[in-house]
mmCIF file of C-alpha atoms in Angstrom:
data_model
loop_
_atom_site.group_PDB
_atom_site.id
_atom_site.type_symbol
_atom_site.label_atom_id
_atom_site.label_comp_id
_atom_site.label_asym_id
_atom_site.label_seq_id
_atom_site.Cartn_x
_atom_site.Cartn_y
_atom_site.Cartn_z
ATOM 1 C CA MET A 779 -33.178 3.125 -17.365
ATOM 2 C CA ASN A 780 -32.280 6.818 -17.142
ATOM 3 C CA LYS A 781 -28.865 8.248 -18.011
ATOM 4 C CA LYS A 782 -27.670 8.462 -14.389
ATOM 5 C CA THR A 783 -28.572 4.857 -13.681
ATOM 6 C CA LYS A 784 -26.870 3.750 -16.892
ATOM 7 C CA ILE A 785 -23.646 5.554 -15.931
ATOM 8 C CA ALA A 786 -23.729 3.978 -12.457
ATOM 9 C CA VAL A 787 -24.363 0.485 -13.812
ATOM 10 C CA PHE A 788 -21.659 0.737 -16.492
ATOM 11 C CA SER A 789 -19.120 2.161 -14.046
ATOM 12 C CA VAL A 790 -19.694 -0.789 -11.682
ATOM 13 C CA ILE A 791 -19.386 -3.231 -14.603
ATOM 14 C CA GLY A 792 -16.171 -1.488 -15.721
ATOM 15 C CA LEU A 793 -14.752 -1.800 -12.227
ATOM 16 C CA LEU A 794 -15.591 -5.503 -12.084
ATOM 17 C CA VAL A 795 -13.924 -6.033 -15.459
ATOM 18 C CA VAL A 796 -10.709 -4.395 -14.199
ATOM 19 C CA VAL A 797 -10.853 -6.533 -11.027
ATOM 20 C CA GLY A 798 -11.177 -9.602 -13.263
ATOM 21 C CA ILE A 799 -8.216 -8.553 -15.421
ATOM 22 C CA MET A 800 -6.063 -8.002 -12.335
ATOM 23 C CA ALA A 801 -7.060 -11.372 -10.870
ATOM 24 C CA LEU A 802 -6.076 -12.948 -14.188
ATOM 25 C CA LEU A 803 -2.710 -11.137 -14.193
ATOM 26 C CA TYR A 804 -2.077 -12.369 -10.665
ATOM 27 C CA ASN A 805 -2.954 -15.906 -11.659
ATOM 28 C CA VAL A 806 -0.636 -15.840 -14.663
ATOM 29 C CA PHE A 807 2.367 -13.953 -13.304
ATOM 30 C CA SER A 808 2.550 -14.592 -9.541
ATOM 31 C CA LYS A 809 5.320 -16.883 -8.335
ATOM 32 C CA LYS A 810 3.932 -20.343 -7.732
ATOM 33 C CA GLN A 811 4.868 -23.590 -6.168
ATOM 34 C CA GLU A 812 6.081 -26.005 -8.826
ATOM 35 C CA ASN A 813 5.507 -29.063 -6.616
ATOM 36 C CA PRO A 814 3.446 -28.256 -3.505
ATOM 37 C CA GLY A 815 4.291 -30.516 -0.579
ATOM 38 C CA ALA A 816 7.241 -32.138 -2.375
ATOM 39 C CA SER A 817 10.688 -32.522 -0.818
ATOM 40 C CA LYS A 818 13.062 -29.798 -1.898
ATOM 41 C CA THR A 819 16.437 -28.417 -0.945
ATOM 42 C CA ILE A 820 17.161 -24.716 -0.776
ATOM 43 C CA THR A 821 20.332 -22.794 -0.028
ATOM 44 C CA VAL A 822 20.355 -19.708 2.147
ATOM 45 C CA THR A 823 23.320 -17.362 2.245
ATOM 46 C CA VAL A 824 23.379 -14.956 5.163
ATOM 47 C CA THR A 825 25.611 -11.882 4.964
ATOM 48 C CA HIS A 826 26.162 -10.279 8.361
ATOM 49 C CA LYS A 827 26.809 -6.650 9.239
ATOM 50 C CA ASP A 828 30.569 -7.217 9.414
ATOM 51 C CA GLY A 829 30.558 -8.871 5.980
ATOM 52 C CA THR A 830 30.929 -12.460 7.178
ATOM 53 C CA VAL A 831 28.998 -14.905 5.031
ATOM 54 C CA LYS A 832 27.377 -18.123 6.177
ATOM 55 C CA ASP A 833 25.673 -20.724 3.972
ATOM 56 C CA PHE A 834 22.829 -22.983 5.038
ATOM 57 C CA THR A 835 21.583 -25.910 2.976
ATOM 58 C CA ILE A 836 18.056 -26.777 4.059
ATOM 59 C CA PRO A 837 16.224 -29.908 2.947
ATOM 60 C CA THR A 838 12.528 -29.284 3.524
ATOM 61 C CA ASP A 839 8.947 -30.197 2.691
ATOM 62 C CA ALA A 840 7.767 -26.660 3.477
ATOM 63 C CA ASP A 841 6.093 -24.728 0.690
ATOM 64 C CA TYR A 842 6.974 -21.274 1.967
ATOM 65 C CA LEU A 843 10.253 -19.725 3.030
ATOM 66 C CA ARG A 844 9.337 -19.257 6.679
ATOM 67 C CA GLY A 845 8.737 -22.981 7.190
ATOM 68 C CA ALA A 846 12.134 -23.836 5.739
ATOM 69 C CA LEU A 847 14.033 -21.153 7.654
ATOM 70 C CA GLU A 848 12.415 -22.130 10.960
ATOM 71 C CA GLN A 849 13.749 -25.658 10.544
ATOM 72 C CA VAL A 850 17.199 -24.293 11.385
ATOM 73 C CA GLU A 851 17.237 -23.411 15.069
ATOM 74 C CA GLY A 852 17.967 -19.737 15.694
ATOM 75 C CA LEU A 853 18.172 -18.823 12.010
ATOM 76 C CA ILE A 854 15.307 -16.318 12.050
ATOM 77 C CA ALA A 855 13.264 -14.478 14.656
ATOM 78 C CA GLY A 856 11.043 -11.430 14.612
ATOM 79 C CA SER A 857 7.632 -10.089 15.396
ATOM 80 C CA GLU A 858 4.284 -11.220 14.033
ATOM 81 C CA SER A 859 2.389 -8.676 11.956
ATOM 82 C CA GLU A 860 -0.732 -8.677 9.805
ATOM 83 C CA TYR A 861 1.532 -9.552 6.854
ATOM 84 C CA GLY A 862 3.165 -12.481 8.688
ATOM 85 C CA LEU A 863 6.531 -12.655 10.428
ATOM 86 C CA PHE A 864 8.566 -9.458 10.248
ATOM 87 C CA VAL A 865 12.123 -10.786 10.437
ATOM 88 C CA THR A 866 14.360 -8.673 12.631
ATOM 89 C CA GLU A 867 16.956 -11.245 13.682
ATOM 90 C CA VAL A 868 18.921 -13.593 11.442
ATOM 91 C CA ASP A 869 21.550 -16.054 12.645
ATOM 92 C CA GLY A 870 21.707 -14.292 16.014
ATOM 93 C CA GLU A 871 22.150 -10.751 14.643
ATOM 94 C CA ILE A 872 19.445 -8.127 15.092
ATOM 95 C CA ALA A 873 18.723 -5.408 12.519
ATOM 96 C CA ASP A 874 16.792 -2.555 14.088
ATOM 97 C CA TYR A 875 15.390 -0.158 11.505
ATOM 98 C CA ASN A 876 14.187 2.259 14.164
ATOM 99 C CA THR A 877 17.681 2.656 15.592
ATOM 100 C CA ASP A 878 19.929 2.929 12.547
ATOM 101 C CA GLY A 879 17.785 2.193 9.465
ATOM 102 C CA SER A 880 19.061 -1.389 9.210
ATOM 103 C CA PHE A 881 16.963 -4.344 8.051
ATOM 104 C CA TRP A 882 17.358 -7.839 6.655
ATOM 105 C CA GLY A 883 16.974 -7.787 2.869
ATOM 106 C CA PHE A 884 15.707 -11.020 1.313
ATOM 107 C CA TYR A 885 16.679 -11.962 -2.247
ATOM 108 C CA LEU A 886 15.948 -14.934 -4.453
ATOM 109 C CA GLY A 887 19.014 -15.007 -6.644
ATOM 110 C CA GLU A 888 19.520 -11.366 -7.514
ATOM 111 C CA ALA A 889 15.844 -10.381 -7.297
ATOM 112 C CA PHE A 890 14.541 -8.687 -4.182
ATOM 113 C CA CYS A 891 11.779 -10.801 -2.598
ATOM 114 C CA GLU A 892 8.460 -9.021 -3.032
ATOM 115 C CA TYR A 893 6.711 -11.390 -0.607
ATOM 116 C CA GLY A 894 7.075 -11.815 3.142
ATOM 117 C CA VAL A 895 8.621 -15.035 4.475
ATOM 118 C CA ASP A 896 5.138 -16.424 5.176
ATOM 119 C CA THR A 897 4.009 -16.106 1.562
ATOM 120 C CA MET A 898 7.289 -16.482 -0.371
ATOM 121 C CA PRO A 899 6.939 -19.803 -2.241
ATOM 122 C CA ILE A 900 10.031 -21.999 -2.458
ATOM 123 C CA ASN A 901 11.056 -24.483 -5.103
ATOM 124 C CA ASP A 902 13.802 -27.077 -5.276
ATOM 125 C CA GLN A 903 17.298 -25.604 -5.697
ATOM 126 C CA ASP A 904 16.206 -22.051 -4.901
ATOM 127 C CA HIS A 905 19.074 -19.949 -3.559
ATOM 128 C CA PHE A 906 18.049 -17.211 -1.159
ATOM 129 C CA TYR A 907 20.287 -14.435 0.104
ATOM 130 C CA ILE A 908 19.564 -12.687 3.398
ATOM 131 C CA THR A 909 21.666 -9.581 3.679
ATOM 132 C CA TYR A 910 22.114 -7.091 6.493
ATOM 133 C CA THR A 911 21.240 -3.786 4.877
ATOM 134 C CA VAL A 912 21.306 -0.207 6.096
ATOM 135 C CA TYR A 913 18.842 2.133 4.418
ATOM 136 C CA MET B 386 -4.853 30.461 -3.943
ATOM 137 C CA LYS B 387 -4.949 32.727 -0.908
ATOM 138 C CA LEU B 388 -6.242 31.154 2.291
ATOM 139 C CA LYS B 389 -7.732 32.926 5.294
ATOM 140 C CA THR B 390 -6.406 32.030 8.744
ATOM 141 C CA PHE B 391 -9.605 30.157 9.554
ATOM 142 C CA GLU B 392 -9.289 28.142 6.341
ATOM 143 C CA ILE B 393 -5.675 27.248 7.076
ATOM 144 C CA VAL B 394 -6.687 25.961 10.519
ATOM 145 C CA LEU B 395 -9.678 24.063 9.140
ATOM 146 C CA LEU B 396 -7.793 22.506 6.229
ATOM 147 C CA GLY B 397 -4.872 21.603 8.511
ATOM 148 C CA MET B 398 -7.315 19.891 10.851
ATOM 149 C CA LEU B 399 -8.822 17.964 7.940
ATOM 150 C CA GLY B 400 -5.331 16.717 7.079
ATOM 151 C CA ALA B 401 -4.850 15.687 10.715
ATOM 152 C CA ILE B 402 -8.203 13.846 10.695
ATOM 153 C CA ALA B 403 -7.093 11.868 7.628
ATOM 154 C CA TYR B 404 -3.821 11.055 9.363
ATOM 155 C CA ALA B 405 -5.630 9.929 12.547
ATOM 156 C CA GLY B 406 -7.934 7.771 10.419
ATOM 157 C CA GLN B 407 -4.949 6.168 8.701
ATOM 158 C CA VAL B 408 -3.149 5.394 11.957
ATOM 159 C CA ALA B 409 -6.346 4.120 13.624
ATOM 160 C CA LEU B 410 -6.966 1.604 10.833
ATOM 161 C CA SER B 411 -3.322 0.749 10.128
ATOM 162 C CA PHE B 412 -3.716 -2.663 11.792
ATOM 163 C CA ILE B 413 -6.083 -3.787 9.002
ATOM 164 C CA PRO B 414 -4.210 -4.237 5.699
ATOM 165 C CA ASN B 415 -5.574 -1.975 2.972
ATOM 166 C CA ILE B 416 -8.795 -0.965 4.692
ATOM 167 C CA GLU B 417 -8.679 2.797 5.039
ATOM 168 C CA VAL B 418 -10.757 5.972 5.122
ATOM 169 C CA VAL B 419 -8.115 8.337 3.744
ATOM 170 C CA SER B 420 -9.238 7.953 0.121
ATOM 171 C CA ILE B 421 -12.885 8.774 0.813
ATOM 172 C CA LEU B 422 -11.839 11.712 2.999
ATOM 173 C CA PHE B 423 -9.628 13.161 0.232
ATOM 174 C CA LEU B 424 -12.318 12.503 -2.331
ATOM 175 C CA VAL B 425 -14.865 14.437 -0.277
ATOM 176 C CA TYR B 426 -12.365 17.172 0.639
ATOM 177 C CA THR B 427 -11.679 17.679 -3.077
ATOM 178 C CA LYS B 428 -15.342 17.622 -4.047
ATOM 179 C CA VAL B 429 -16.241 20.201 -1.383
ATOM 180 C CA PHE B 430 -13.151 22.426 -1.233
ATOM 181 C CA GLY B 431 -11.783 22.040 -4.760
ATOM 182 C CA LYS B 432 -8.113 22.900 -5.199
ATOM 183 C CA LYS B 433 -7.865 23.917 -1.541
ATOM 184 C CA ALA B 434 -8.021 20.176 -0.766
ATOM 185 C CA LEU B 435 -4.356 19.964 -1.763
ATOM 186 C CA PHE B 436 -3.582 21.592 1.581
ATOM 187 C CA PRO B 437 -4.986 18.803 3.838
ATOM 188 C CA ILE B 438 -3.689 16.167 1.395
ATOM 189 C CA TYR B 439 -0.098 17.340 1.761
ATOM 190 C CA VAL B 440 -0.473 17.997 5.493
ATOM 191 C CA PHE B 441 -1.387 14.312 5.678
ATOM 192 C CA VAL B 442 1.586 13.288 3.511
ATOM 193 C CA LEU B 443 3.946 15.272 5.721
ATOM 194 C CA LEU B 444 2.480 13.824 8.941
ATOM 195 C CA GLU B 445 2.770 10.306 7.516
ATOM 196 C CA GLY B 446 6.443 10.862 6.790
ATOM 197 C CA ILE B 447 7.067 12.236 10.273
ATOM 198 C CA TYR B 448 5.247 9.325 11.935
ATOM 199 C CA TRP B 449 6.335 6.351 9.805
ATOM 200 C CA GLY B 450 9.673 7.683 8.536
ATOM 201 C CA PHE B 451 10.609 9.164 5.166
ATOM 202 C CA GLY B 452 11.258 5.878 3.335
ATOM 203 C CA SER B 453 10.905 5.160 -0.377
ATOM 204 C CA TRP B 454 7.160 4.591 0.134
ATOM 205 C CA TRP B 455 6.879 8.282 1.006
ATOM 206 C CA ILE B 456 7.927 9.258 -2.531
ATOM 207 C CA MET B 457 4.870 7.322 -3.754
ATOM 208 C CA TYR B 458 2.672 9.312 -1.397
ATOM 209 C CA LEU B 459 3.829 12.520 -3.069
ATOM 210 C CA TYR B 460 1.940 11.620 -6.244
ATOM 211 C CA VAL B 461 -0.638 8.870 -5.550
ATOM 212 C CA TRP B 462 -2.985 11.169 -3.641
ATOM 213 C CA ALA B 463 -2.582 13.816 -6.312
ATOM 214 C CA VAL B 464 -3.967 11.288 -8.820
ATOM 215 C CA LEU B 465 -7.117 10.891 -6.710
ATOM 216 C CA PHE B 466 -7.319 14.678 -6.401
ATOM 217 C CA ILE B 467 -7.122 15.161 -10.184
ATOM 218 C CA ILE B 468 -9.721 12.462 -10.939
ATOM 219 C CA THR B 469 -12.080 13.924 -8.347
ATOM 220 C CA MET B 470 -11.624 17.439 -9.728
ATOM 221 C CA LEU B 471 -12.472 16.173 -13.223
ATOM 222 C CA LEU B 472 -15.669 14.465 -12.001
ATOM 223 C CA ARG B 473 -16.521 17.061 -9.374
ATOM 224 C CA ARG B 474 -19.958 17.888 -10.747
ATOM 225 C CA ASN B 475 -21.106 14.293 -10.490
ATOM 226 C CA ASN B 476 -23.455 13.540 -7.591
ATOM 227 C CA SER B 477 -24.045 9.821 -7.955
ATOM 228 C CA ILE B 478 -22.970 7.962 -4.830
ATOM 229 C CA ILE B 479 -22.401 4.817 -6.929
ATOM 230 C CA VAL B 480 -20.065 6.636 -9.309
ATOM 231 C CA TRP B 481 -18.076 8.022 -6.380
ATOM 232 C CA ALA B 482 -17.950 4.585 -4.782
ATOM 233 C CA VAL B 483 -16.579 3.251 -8.093
ATOM 234 C CA VAL B 484 -14.004 6.075 -8.266
ATOM 235 C CA ASN B 485 -12.897 5.360 -4.702
ATOM 236 C CA ALA B 486 -12.801 1.609 -5.348
ATOM 237 C CA GLY B 487 -10.953 2.085 -8.640
ATOM 238 C CA PHE B 488 -8.360 4.198 -6.884
ATOM 239 C CA GLY B 489 -7.865 1.416 -4.313
ATOM 240 C CA LEU B 490 -7.543 -1.074 -7.148
ATOM 241 C CA VAL B 491 -4.774 0.821 -8.948
ATOM 242 C CA PHE B 492 -3.024 1.985 -5.780
ATOM 243 C CA GLY B 493 -0.428 -0.798 -5.998
ATOM 244 C CA ALA B 494 0.142 -0.121 -9.701
ATOM 245 C CA LEU B 495 0.751 3.565 -8.955
ATOM 246 C CA CYS B 496 3.160 2.682 -6.156
ATOM 247 C CA SER B 497 5.007 0.204 -8.377
ATOM 248 C CA ILE B 498 6.132 3.135 -10.556
ATOM 249 C CA THR B 499 8.476 4.267 -7.777
ATOM 250 C CA GLN B 500 9.587 0.686 -7.210
ATOM 251 C CA ALA B 501 10.375 0.338 -10.921
ATOM 252 C CA ALA B 502 12.252 3.642 -10.980
ATOM 253 C CA MET B 503 14.368 2.659 -7.974
ATOM 254 C CA TYR B 504 14.974 -1.056 -8.542
ATOM 255 C CA GLY B 505 14.156 -1.736 -12.198
ATOM 256 C CA ILE B 506 11.086 -2.574 -14.245
ATOM 257 C CA GLY B 507 11.184 -6.263 -13.251
ATOM 258 C CA SER B 508 11.079 -5.346 -9.582
ATOM 259 C CA GLY B 509 8.260 -2.879 -10.177
ATOM 260 C CA PHE B 510 6.242 -5.486 -12.036
ATOM 261 C CA ALA B 511 6.848 -8.111 -9.327
ATOM 262 C CA TYR B 512 5.796 -5.542 -6.711
ATOM 263 C CA PHE B 513 2.591 -4.851 -8.628
ATOM 264 C CA ILE B 514 1.760 -8.535 -9.162
ATOM 265 C CA SER B 515 2.453 -9.588 -5.564
ATOM 266 C CA GLY B 516 0.242 -6.764 -4.312
ATOM 267 C CA ILE B 517 -2.832 -7.576 -6.429
ATOM 268 C CA PRO B 518 -4.683 -9.517 -3.684
ATOM 269 C CA PHE B 519 -4.212 -6.500 -1.391
ATOM 270 C CA ASP B 520 -5.320 -4.138 -4.176
ATOM 271 C CA ILE B 521 -8.542 -6.101 -4.566
ATOM 272 C CA ILE B 522 -9.150 -5.907 -0.801
ATOM 273 C CA HIS B 523 -8.373 -2.193 -1.017
ATOM 274 C CA CYS B 524 -10.906 -1.864 -3.861
ATOM 275 C CA ALA B 525 -13.681 -3.634 -1.941
ATOM 276 C CA GLY B 526 -12.911 -1.685 1.251
ATOM 277 C CA ASN B 527 -12.930 1.643 -0.588
ATOM 278 C CA PHE B 528 -16.238 0.813 -2.275
ATOM 279 C CA ALA B 529 -17.795 0.069 1.128
ATOM 280 C CA THR B 530 -16.335 3.142 2.861
ATOM 281 C CA ALA B 531 -17.582 5.377 0.048
ATOM 282 C CA LEU B 532 -21.085 3.918 0.242
ATOM 283 C CA ALA B 533 -21.113 4.434 4.002
ATOM 284 C CA LEU B 534 -19.332 7.778 4.317
ATOM 285 C CA TYR B 535 -19.649 9.736 1.069
ATOM 286 C CA LYS B 536 -23.072 11.208 1.766
ATOM 287 C CA PRO B 537 -22.715 12.150 5.464
ATOM 288 C CA LEU B 538 -19.213 13.559 4.952
ATOM 289 C CA THR B 539 -20.256 15.568 1.895
ATOM 290 C CA LEU B 540 -23.274 17.008 3.707
ATOM 291 C CA LEU B 541 -21.230 17.873 6.784
ATOM 292 C CA LEU B 542 -18.308 19.456 4.963
ATOM 293 C CA SER B 543 -20.547 21.291 2.508
ATOM 294 C CA LYS B 544 -22.297 22.855 5.500
ATOM 295 C CA VAL B 545 -18.966 23.805 7.048
ATOM 296 C CA ASN B 546 -17.791 25.251 3.733
ATOM 297 C CA LYS B 547 -21.007 27.187 3.187
ATOM 298 C CA GLU B 548 -21.503 28.578 6.673
ATOM 299 C CA LEU B 549 -17.986 28.995 8.012
ATOM 300 C CA VAL B 550 -15.629 29.406 5.063
ATOM 301 C CA LYS B 551 -17.447 31.288 2.308
#
């Protein structure tokens, strides 16, 4: 094997090692379902543009946030994207980023949700906050 | 770095091509041709490649809006530029495919720096972790685009650089 081939082979191996390490990190640190498919109850607090606050207690078997939120009629609506549902309307109020920079911010406790509603896992007694936010 | 009028037009167009490529493929998450374009621009034009890179960054901001993600764009492409400049003399297509793929793999980690600066280290880490599946797709996509496009783009732009610019 000449020097050039060796460099190419080792660089590919190095890349695969880093991919493996990242897959491992994801496996260890990503938020997971504690009991997939089990019954759970979550609380959702919606804060509207005018500051009014509304609480929803949702008993559900859904594993992801979207499934639970869609159990309450009219709670969320939006447009489908490659990342899942992009929520633009919550409890009848629309946030239009293109008009005034407003959007619905999703929080689990105090932490901003880093997943979309389709992939945000939920566990029993989770408390989500959905807040009208202007960028 | 003093540019001739022709070079300014050419490099501006190269930035616009990268932008068009990004918008055209924006419906597929993390499959893009921008990285391989910037890699080849840098290999062929050297430091002049900063011009199309930042034309692209500006156009992205104008089109998608100057959100917090735009701050990331100010430095992530510069990282690819610096790595490419350091390895510029290399001609192995496999090595360049690995560089392009590696850049795709760490793209989320680089972006999480801004997230951490704005919302705290915990948020930055969560951002990085949640994006890993997309980073791996980005890595595979970048490896494939480099294998497919590195050689023809390098030949084409080297010819342009040799015959029209120098």
